[in-house]
Short mmCIF file of C-alpha atoms in Angstrom, two decimals:
data_model
loop_
_atom_site.label_atom_id
_atom_site.label_comp_id
_atom_site.label_asym_id
_atom_site.label_seq_id
_atom_site.Cartn_x
_atom_site.Cartn_y
_atom_site.Cartn_z
CA MET A 6 41.30 -22.08 19.63
CA THR A 7 39.38 -21.53 22.87
CA GLN A 8 38.20 -24.77 24.43
CA THR A 9 34.56 -25.48 25.15
CA VAL A 10 33.19 -27.22 28.20
CA GLN A 11 30.73 -30.07 28.01
CA PRO A 12 27.75 -30.02 30.40
CA ARG A 13 28.48 -32.11 33.47
CA GLY A 14 26.03 -31.45 36.27
CA THR A 15 22.39 -32.03 37.03
CA THR A 16 20.00 -30.24 39.36
CA SER A 17 21.02 -32.71 42.07
CA GLY A 18 24.64 -31.55 41.99
CA LEU A 19 27.85 -33.11 40.70
CA THR A 20 28.82 -36.77 40.77
CA ASP A 21 32.28 -37.74 41.99
CA ALA A 22 33.39 -38.21 38.40
CA GLU A 23 31.98 -34.84 37.35
CA LEU A 24 33.66 -33.09 40.28
CA ALA A 25 36.97 -34.76 39.44
CA ALA A 26 36.61 -33.52 35.87
CA VAL A 27 35.92 -30.00 37.12
CA ARG A 28 38.96 -30.03 39.38
CA ALA A 29 41.13 -31.19 36.50
CA ASP A 30 40.29 -27.90 34.78
CA PHE A 31 41.99 -25.85 37.52
CA PRO A 32 45.78 -26.28 37.42
CA LEU A 33 46.48 -24.36 40.62
CA LEU A 34 44.50 -26.87 42.70
CA ASP A 35 47.35 -29.34 42.16
CA ARG A 36 49.78 -27.11 44.08
CA THR A 37 51.90 -28.73 46.74
CA LEU A 38 52.77 -26.32 49.55
CA ARG A 39 55.62 -26.26 52.05
CA ASP A 40 56.25 -29.50 53.92
CA GLY A 41 54.65 -31.37 51.03
CA ARG A 42 51.10 -30.48 52.02
CA ARG A 43 48.40 -30.37 49.37
CA LEU A 44 46.60 -27.07 48.97
CA VAL A 45 43.06 -26.90 50.37
CA TYR A 46 41.74 -23.67 48.93
CA LEU A 47 38.85 -22.31 51.02
CA ASP A 48 39.18 -18.64 50.08
CA SER A 49 37.01 -18.52 46.97
CA GLY A 50 34.89 -15.76 48.50
CA ALA A 51 37.92 -13.49 48.17
CA THR A 52 38.91 -14.66 44.70
CA SER A 53 38.25 -17.84 42.74
CA GLN A 54 40.70 -20.04 40.92
CA LYS A 55 40.71 -20.01 37.11
CA PRO A 56 40.03 -22.94 34.77
CA ASP A 57 42.24 -23.67 31.79
CA VAL A 58 39.57 -22.44 29.37
CA VAL A 59 39.79 -18.95 30.89
CA LEU A 60 43.59 -18.93 30.89
CA ASP A 61 43.61 -20.20 27.31
CA ALA A 62 41.06 -17.60 26.20
CA GLU A 63 43.21 -14.70 27.40
CA ARG A 64 46.35 -16.14 25.84
CA ASP A 65 44.47 -16.87 22.61
CA PHE A 66 43.31 -13.26 22.41
CA TYR A 67 46.81 -11.87 22.87
CA THR A 68 48.48 -14.33 20.49
CA GLN A 69 45.84 -14.43 17.75
CA ARG A 70 43.67 -11.27 17.65
CA ASN A 71 45.15 -8.55 19.83
CA ALA A 72 44.04 -5.15 18.49
CA ALA A 73 42.11 -2.06 19.57
CA VAL A 74 38.36 -2.65 19.55
CA HIS A 75 35.71 -0.49 17.84
CA ARG A 76 38.41 1.42 15.97
CA GLY A 77 40.42 -0.26 13.24
CA ALA A 78 39.16 -1.34 9.82
CA HIS A 79 41.59 -4.27 9.56
CA GLN A 80 40.88 -7.94 10.19
CA LEU A 81 42.55 -8.11 13.60
CA ALA A 82 40.49 -5.16 14.83
CA GLU A 83 37.30 -6.80 13.59
CA GLU A 84 38.19 -10.08 15.30
CA ALA A 85 39.12 -8.29 18.53
CA THR A 86 35.85 -6.36 18.51
CA ASP A 87 33.87 -9.53 17.85
CA ALA A 88 35.62 -11.26 20.77
CA PHE A 89 35.01 -8.28 23.08
CA GLU A 90 31.33 -7.94 22.21
CA GLY A 91 30.91 -11.71 22.16
CA ALA A 92 32.11 -11.78 25.77
CA ARG A 93 29.50 -9.15 26.64
CA ASP A 94 26.88 -11.43 25.09
CA GLN A 95 28.13 -14.38 27.17
CA VAL A 96 27.98 -12.44 30.44
CA ALA A 97 24.56 -11.01 29.60
CA ARG A 98 23.14 -14.47 28.90
CA PHE A 99 24.61 -15.77 32.13
CA VAL A 100 22.72 -13.24 34.26
CA GLY A 101 19.56 -13.07 32.12
CA VAL A 102 19.78 -9.58 30.63
CA ALA A 103 20.24 -7.91 27.25
CA SER A 104 23.79 -7.33 26.01
CA ASP A 105 23.37 -3.56 25.87
CA GLU A 106 22.50 -3.60 29.58
CA ILE A 107 26.00 -4.81 30.51
CA VAL A 108 28.72 -2.18 31.02
CA TRP A 109 32.32 -3.33 31.37
CA THR A 110 34.10 -2.00 34.46
CA SER A 111 37.39 -2.75 36.18
CA ASN A 112 35.62 -4.50 39.07
CA ALA A 113 32.38 -4.47 41.07
CA THR A 114 33.58 -1.58 43.24
CA ALA A 115 34.03 0.53 40.12
CA ALA A 116 30.56 -0.49 38.92
CA ILE A 117 28.90 0.70 42.14
CA ASN A 118 30.94 3.90 42.13
CA LEU A 119 29.89 4.50 38.53
CA VAL A 120 26.26 4.68 39.62
CA ALA A 121 27.07 6.80 42.67
CA TYR A 122 29.13 9.36 40.75
CA ALA A 123 26.66 9.43 37.87
CA MET A 124 23.98 10.37 40.39
CA SER A 125 26.29 13.14 41.61
CA ASN A 126 26.61 14.38 38.05
CA ALA A 127 22.83 14.32 37.66
CA THR A 128 22.50 16.30 40.89
CA ALA A 129 24.96 18.83 39.48
CA GLY A 130 22.73 19.32 36.45
CA ARG A 131 24.37 16.99 33.97
CA GLY A 132 22.07 14.81 31.89
CA GLY A 133 19.18 17.24 31.66
CA ALA A 134 15.56 16.37 32.30
CA ALA A 135 16.10 12.69 31.50
CA ALA A 136 18.40 12.38 34.52
CA ARG A 137 16.01 14.04 36.95
CA ARG A 138 15.16 10.84 38.79
CA PHE A 139 18.81 10.47 39.78
CA VAL A 140 18.97 13.90 41.45
CA LEU A 141 19.45 13.87 45.22
CA GLY A 142 19.34 16.62 47.80
CA PRO A 143 18.65 17.46 51.43
CA GLY A 144 15.64 15.53 52.67
CA ASP A 145 16.27 12.59 50.34
CA GLU A 146 17.40 9.28 51.80
CA ILE A 147 19.74 6.48 50.71
CA VAL A 148 19.20 3.14 52.45
CA VAL A 149 21.73 0.31 52.76
CA THR A 150 22.04 -2.64 55.16
CA GLU A 151 24.38 -3.34 58.04
CA ALA A 152 25.63 -6.42 56.19
CA GLU A 153 27.26 -4.58 53.30
CA HIS A 154 30.78 -4.93 52.00
CA HIS A 155 32.47 -1.53 52.17
CA ALA A 156 32.18 -1.32 48.38
CA ASN A 157 28.40 -1.10 48.75
CA LEU A 158 28.51 1.27 51.72
CA VAL A 159 31.29 3.84 51.36
CA PRO A 160 30.21 5.04 47.85
CA TRP A 161 26.74 5.78 49.25
CA GLN A 162 28.19 7.54 52.29
CA GLU A 163 30.15 9.72 49.90
CA LEU A 164 27.13 10.31 47.65
CA ALA A 165 25.14 11.44 50.68
CA ALA A 166 27.96 13.80 51.68
CA ARG A 167 28.16 15.29 48.17
CA THR A 168 24.42 15.81 47.77
CA GLY A 169 23.15 16.50 51.28
CA ALA A 170 21.07 13.32 51.32
CA THR A 171 20.77 11.22 54.48
CA LEU A 172 22.10 7.66 54.76
CA ARG A 173 19.98 5.15 56.68
CA TRP A 174 20.32 1.40 57.09
CA LEU A 175 18.50 -1.81 57.84
CA GLY A 176 19.96 -3.65 60.81
CA LEU A 177 20.64 -7.35 61.30
CA HIS A 178 19.10 -10.12 63.35
CA ASP A 179 21.36 -12.12 65.65
CA ASP A 180 21.77 -14.76 62.92
CA GLY A 181 23.13 -12.15 60.52
CA ARG A 182 20.03 -11.90 58.36
CA ILE A 183 18.66 -8.50 57.38
CA ARG A 184 15.82 -7.14 59.51
CA THR A 185 13.25 -7.07 56.73
CA ASP A 186 10.56 -6.48 59.36
CA ASP A 187 11.90 -2.90 59.49
CA LEU A 188 11.47 -2.30 55.76
CA ALA A 189 8.24 -0.34 56.12
CA THR A 190 9.75 2.10 58.60
CA VAL A 191 13.29 2.48 57.20
CA VAL A 192 12.41 2.53 53.49
CA GLY A 193 9.86 5.30 53.13
CA GLU A 194 8.63 8.09 50.89
CA ARG A 195 11.93 9.96 51.19
CA THR A 196 13.98 6.93 50.08
CA ARG A 197 15.48 7.49 46.64
CA LEU A 198 17.85 4.52 46.53
CA LEU A 199 18.06 1.12 48.26
CA ALA A 200 21.41 -0.71 47.95
CA PHE A 201 21.97 -4.22 49.27
CA SER A 202 23.93 -7.41 48.65
CA HIS A 203 22.40 -10.56 47.20
CA ALA A 204 24.41 -12.60 49.70
CA SER A 205 26.70 -11.54 52.52
CA ASN A 206 30.41 -12.07 52.00
CA VAL A 207 30.71 -12.74 55.75
CA THR A 208 27.63 -14.59 56.99
CA GLY A 209 26.74 -16.21 53.67
CA ALA A 210 23.10 -15.26 54.27
CA ILE A 211 21.06 -14.86 51.08
CA THR A 212 18.92 -11.73 50.94
CA PRO A 213 15.19 -12.00 50.11
CA VAL A 214 15.63 -9.75 47.08
CA ALA A 215 11.97 -9.83 46.04
CA GLU A 216 10.91 -8.40 49.39
CA LEU A 217 13.34 -5.49 49.22
CA VAL A 218 12.62 -4.75 45.56
CA ALA A 219 8.88 -4.75 46.21
CA ARG A 220 9.24 -2.19 49.00
CA ALA A 221 11.54 -0.01 46.88
CA ARG A 222 8.99 -0.01 44.08
CA GLU A 223 6.22 0.97 46.50
CA VAL A 224 8.07 4.18 47.34
CA GLY A 225 9.63 4.77 43.89
CA ALA A 226 13.23 4.12 44.96
CA LEU A 227 16.00 2.80 42.73
CA THR A 228 17.64 -0.50 43.69
CA VAL A 229 21.34 -1.41 43.44
CA LEU A 230 22.34 -5.04 43.99
CA ASP A 231 25.82 -6.20 44.95
CA ALA A 232 25.79 -9.60 43.24
CA CYS A 233 29.47 -10.48 43.70
CA GLN A 234 28.83 -13.37 46.06
CA SER A 235 25.73 -14.75 44.34
CA VAL A 236 26.60 -14.80 40.64
CA PRO A 237 29.33 -17.49 40.96
CA HIS A 238 27.26 -19.75 43.21
CA LEU A 239 23.54 -19.46 42.43
CA PRO A 240 21.32 -19.27 39.35
CA VAL A 241 20.92 -15.49 38.96
CA ASP A 242 18.46 -13.83 36.57
CA LEU A 243 18.77 -10.09 37.11
CA THR A 244 15.77 -9.32 34.93
CA ALA A 245 13.58 -11.65 36.97
CA LEU A 246 14.93 -10.21 40.23
CA GLY A 247 13.69 -6.81 39.10
CA VAL A 248 16.63 -4.75 40.36
CA ASP A 249 17.56 -1.52 38.59
CA PHE A 250 21.34 -1.93 38.79
CA ALA A 251 23.65 -4.77 39.77
CA ALA A 252 27.42 -5.12 40.12
CA PHE A 253 29.60 -8.21 39.97
CA SER A 254 33.25 -9.03 39.32
CA GLY A 255 35.08 -11.43 37.05
CA HIS A 256 37.65 -12.72 39.50
CA LYS A 257 35.08 -14.16 41.90
CA MET A 258 33.31 -16.12 39.13
CA LEU A 259 36.33 -18.06 37.81
CA GLY A 260 37.36 -15.18 35.55
CA PRO A 261 40.34 -12.82 35.41
CA THR A 262 41.14 -9.97 37.74
CA GLY A 263 40.75 -6.40 36.51
CA VAL A 264 37.31 -6.80 34.98
CA GLY A 265 33.75 -6.58 36.26
CA ALA A 266 30.33 -5.60 35.06
CA LEU A 267 27.53 -3.19 35.82
CA TYR A 268 24.02 -4.22 34.86
CA GLY A 269 21.55 -1.41 34.38
CA ARG A 270 18.05 -1.44 32.99
CA ARG A 271 18.28 -0.04 29.48
CA GLU A 272 16.06 3.00 30.07
CA LEU A 273 18.06 3.90 33.18
CA LEU A 274 21.42 3.61 31.42
CA GLU A 275 20.06 5.84 28.67
CA ALA A 276 19.09 8.52 31.19
CA LEU A 277 22.13 8.20 33.47
CA PRO A 278 24.88 10.76 32.72
CA PRO A 279 28.41 9.42 32.15
CA VAL A 280 31.19 9.63 34.71
CA MET A 281 34.42 8.96 32.82
CA THR A 282 34.68 10.91 29.59
CA GLY A 283 37.09 10.90 26.67
CA GLY A 284 37.63 8.63 23.70
CA SER A 285 35.37 5.76 22.62
CA MET A 286 32.24 7.02 24.44
CA VAL A 287 31.32 9.92 22.15
CA GLU A 288 29.38 10.52 18.95
CA VAL A 289 30.17 14.11 17.95
CA VAL A 290 32.81 16.34 19.52
CA THR A 291 33.22 20.03 18.71
CA MET A 292 35.25 22.68 20.49
CA GLU A 293 32.06 23.78 22.22
CA SER A 294 30.31 20.57 23.21
CA THR A 295 30.04 16.78 22.95
CA THR A 296 27.25 14.29 22.37
CA PHE A 297 27.68 10.88 23.92
CA ALA A 298 27.32 7.40 22.47
CA ALA A 299 24.42 5.17 23.45
CA PRO A 300 24.86 2.75 26.35
CA PRO A 301 26.83 0.72 27.13
CA GLN A 302 29.61 2.53 25.22
CA LYS A 303 28.62 5.80 26.94
CA PHE A 304 30.16 4.41 30.12
CA GLU A 305 33.26 2.79 28.59
CA ALA A 306 35.71 5.62 28.04
CA GLY A 307 39.18 4.83 26.77
CA THR A 308 40.81 1.51 25.98
CA GLN A 309 39.04 -1.28 27.79
CA MET A 310 40.34 -4.44 29.49
CA VAL A 311 39.64 -6.49 26.37
CA ALA A 312 41.48 -9.76 27.08
CA GLN A 313 40.11 -9.81 30.62
CA ALA A 314 36.57 -9.26 29.33
CA VAL A 315 37.07 -12.17 26.94
CA GLY A 316 38.18 -14.30 29.88
CA MET A 317 35.17 -13.25 31.95
CA GLY A 318 32.87 -14.20 29.09
CA VAL A 319 34.43 -17.65 28.89
CA ALA A 320 34.11 -18.03 32.67
CA ALA A 321 30.41 -17.20 32.42
CA SER A 322 29.94 -19.80 29.70
CA TYR A 323 31.93 -22.36 31.70
CA LEU A 324 29.59 -21.98 34.67
CA GLN A 325 26.53 -21.91 32.45
CA GLU A 326 27.56 -25.14 30.75
CA LEU A 327 28.15 -26.79 34.12
CA GLY A 328 24.64 -25.70 35.02
CA MET A 329 24.12 -23.25 37.85
CA PRO A 330 21.45 -25.43 39.51
CA ALA A 331 24.09 -28.19 39.72
CA VAL A 332 26.67 -25.75 41.06
CA ALA A 333 24.23 -24.49 43.70
CA ALA A 334 23.25 -28.03 44.72
CA HIS A 335 26.89 -29.07 45.07
CA GLU A 336 27.70 -26.00 47.14
CA HIS A 337 24.63 -26.50 49.33
CA VAL A 338 26.15 -29.82 50.43
CA LEU A 339 29.45 -28.06 51.05
CA ALA A 340 27.72 -25.36 53.10
CA GLN A 341 26.22 -27.92 55.46
CA ALA A 342 29.52 -29.78 55.66
CA LEU A 343 31.40 -26.60 56.59
CA LEU A 344 28.81 -25.72 59.21
CA ASP A 345 28.97 -29.25 60.63
CA ALA A 346 32.76 -29.08 60.69
CA VAL A 347 32.76 -25.86 62.68
CA ALA A 348 30.01 -27.10 65.02
CA SER A 349 32.01 -30.25 65.78
CA VAL A 350 34.88 -28.29 67.31
CA PRO A 351 34.39 -26.98 70.87
CA HIS A 352 34.69 -23.22 71.43
CA VAL A 353 34.24 -22.33 67.77
CA ARG A 354 31.28 -20.10 66.87
CA VAL A 355 29.72 -19.34 63.49
CA LEU A 356 28.92 -15.75 62.60
CA GLY A 357 25.71 -16.11 60.61
CA PRO A 358 23.05 -18.76 59.99
CA THR A 359 24.00 -22.13 61.45
CA GLU A 360 21.92 -24.19 59.02
CA ALA A 361 22.44 -24.45 55.25
CA VAL A 362 19.12 -22.77 54.45
CA ASP A 363 19.14 -19.66 52.26
CA ARG A 364 22.88 -19.30 52.70
CA LEU A 365 26.07 -19.86 50.74
CA ALA A 366 29.04 -22.11 51.48
CA THR A 367 30.72 -19.10 53.07
CA VAL A 368 31.26 -19.61 56.79
CA ALA A 369 32.85 -17.01 59.07
CA PHE A 370 33.78 -18.17 62.54
CA VAL A 371 35.50 -17.23 65.79
CA VAL A 372 37.73 -19.50 67.87
CA ASP A 373 37.41 -18.52 71.52
CA GLY A 374 40.68 -17.24 72.93
CA VAL A 375 42.50 -17.14 69.59
CA HIS A 376 42.74 -14.14 67.25
CA ALA A 377 41.49 -14.73 63.71
CA HIS A 378 44.93 -14.05 62.22
CA ASP A 379 46.44 -16.74 64.44
CA VAL A 380 43.67 -19.13 63.41
CA GLY A 381 44.51 -18.48 59.79
CA GLN A 382 48.20 -19.14 60.37
CA VAL A 383 47.57 -22.50 62.05
CA LEU A 384 45.23 -23.54 59.25
CA ASP A 385 47.81 -22.42 56.69
CA ASP A 386 50.37 -24.68 58.34
CA ALA A 387 47.99 -27.54 57.47
CA GLY A 388 47.70 -26.34 53.86
CA VAL A 389 44.24 -24.81 54.37
CA ALA A 390 43.76 -21.34 52.87
CA VAL A 391 41.10 -19.17 54.52
CA ARG A 392 40.61 -15.43 54.81
CA VAL A 393 41.02 -13.60 58.12
CA GLY A 394 40.09 -10.09 59.21
CA HIS A 395 36.95 -8.02 58.86
CA HIS A 396 36.46 -8.98 55.19
CA CYS A 397 35.76 -5.34 54.21
CA ALA A 398 32.69 -5.42 56.46
CA GLN A 399 33.62 -3.60 59.66
CA PRO A 400 30.07 -2.46 60.56
CA LEU A 401 28.83 -6.06 60.37
CA HIS A 402 31.57 -7.26 62.70
CA ARG A 403 30.96 -4.33 65.03
CA ARG A 404 27.28 -5.30 65.18
CA PHE A 405 28.36 -8.60 66.77
CA GLY A 406 30.96 -7.07 69.06
CA ILE A 407 34.02 -8.53 67.33
CA THR A 408 36.80 -7.10 65.19
CA ALA A 409 37.76 -10.07 63.05
CA THR A 410 36.76 -13.56 61.97
CA ALA A 411 38.26 -16.38 59.97
CA ARG A 412 36.25 -17.30 56.89
CA ALA A 413 36.12 -20.53 54.90
CA SER A 414 34.46 -20.16 51.51
CA ALA A 415 33.95 -22.88 48.92
CA SER A 416 33.36 -22.97 45.19
CA VAL A 417 32.32 -25.47 42.55
CA TYR A 418 35.73 -27.19 42.68
CA THR A 419 35.72 -27.75 46.47
CA THR A 420 35.37 -31.32 47.77
CA LEU A 421 34.04 -32.87 50.97
CA ASP A 422 37.48 -34.38 51.56
CA GLU A 423 38.88 -30.85 51.68
CA VAL A 424 36.24 -29.85 54.22
CA GLU A 425 37.40 -32.77 56.38
CA VAL A 426 41.02 -31.56 56.17
CA PHE A 427 39.75 -28.15 57.28
CA ARG A 428 37.86 -29.71 60.21
CA GLU A 429 40.89 -31.64 61.39
CA ALA A 430 43.10 -28.55 61.21
CA LEU A 431 40.51 -26.42 63.00
CA SER A 432 40.21 -28.96 65.80
CA GLY A 433 43.86 -28.43 66.66
CA VAL A 434 43.88 -24.62 66.78
CA ARG A 435 43.20 -24.13 70.49
CA ALA A 436 45.57 -26.91 71.48
CA PHE A 437 48.31 -25.24 69.43
CA PHE A 438 48.01 -22.22 71.72
CA GLY A 439 47.84 -24.32 74.88
CA LEU A 440 44.11 -23.85 75.44
CA THR A 441 42.06 -26.79 76.69
CA THR A 442 38.77 -27.95 75.20
CA ASP A 443 36.94 -26.85 78.36
CA GLY A 444 37.98 -23.25 77.78
CA GLY A 445 40.81 -23.16 80.29
CA ASP A 446 44.41 -22.17 79.80
CA GLY A 447 46.53 -25.30 79.69
CA ARG A 448 49.88 -23.55 79.76
#
């Protein structure tokens, strides 16, 4: 049987005992690395670790109720279908939407591409009059921000190329926050779609969603939210946020890889033409034509990632039972601790807001005189796992005149003691390469 998680946190965060109980749920956190060093995992922005309840849920599905969903008339098929749709219910509750507004996808990138290619299909005449609001052409504009992950930029570049629309973007302030003061000039009457992230995967800056949604509504534009970085770390109610579409992935929210979700307002999903076609997403098929199933099945062609969806549902419930206000409060403390750690080391600069206000515990930084990949290697020698590179956000890095950063990103299972290990390791990076604290070359 799948385990359940008892509520642990409060709106003030997690106590030491509660945090210890959380960490006990994640077997990989006990890893000992080379030279006997304990793992300090600060790469949760790339992918999160998985609690036992998620691992058990996937194994339970395969060992107890593995069958094709929505097809068989036998008991296993019924149980598999119930588990699959039950997971959809869990994810929908977690983000504050109706179950039929959640479409399973392979990841968040696939979810965003689903919307982009569906709009291409609408432009090509598929979907009829109901899909007219998704049609794009020359003179129409798509607006993104300079902070976007490539997954929320490249699909819109391609959509513009396919339809003749123009891509525009909102720039960034020097602290990495979006220039919302340019909304009135960049998002105008020609804007048909505004796509933006809820929180940057590089700077950690949280977007003022209400401000962007309000402007989009003023001009009648659709909104697409990349919620990958917010859903695991903040209380997120997509209905209350008022966005039209949102994408997020399972593996960043303590769930399995290979599964994600697209949220779409029901009336929009009903009007949006499908992209992938074939089995499971149809009602009537003749040799001449096909009628499609209602959403969300209309967008779920073929055999789905059932066990992974079950795991994602359990991950959503795990976080919900912890209490997202408690998770956010705990990670707010971690954000300030990470910022303080970086600030305490000479010649290390943060890319993004330097105070833990409207930002996540995701901190990208540059060590003067040392390439980000070398920084990551030195930290790894101390058992500290961080991400290095451009983090699939080359335009953002280019905006600040750099090609790469190192990034430390926390999650609900991260401790202040781990942040201190990170600080100590970071303080030795320049010395490792023979650079002095005053910026000189000590070799």
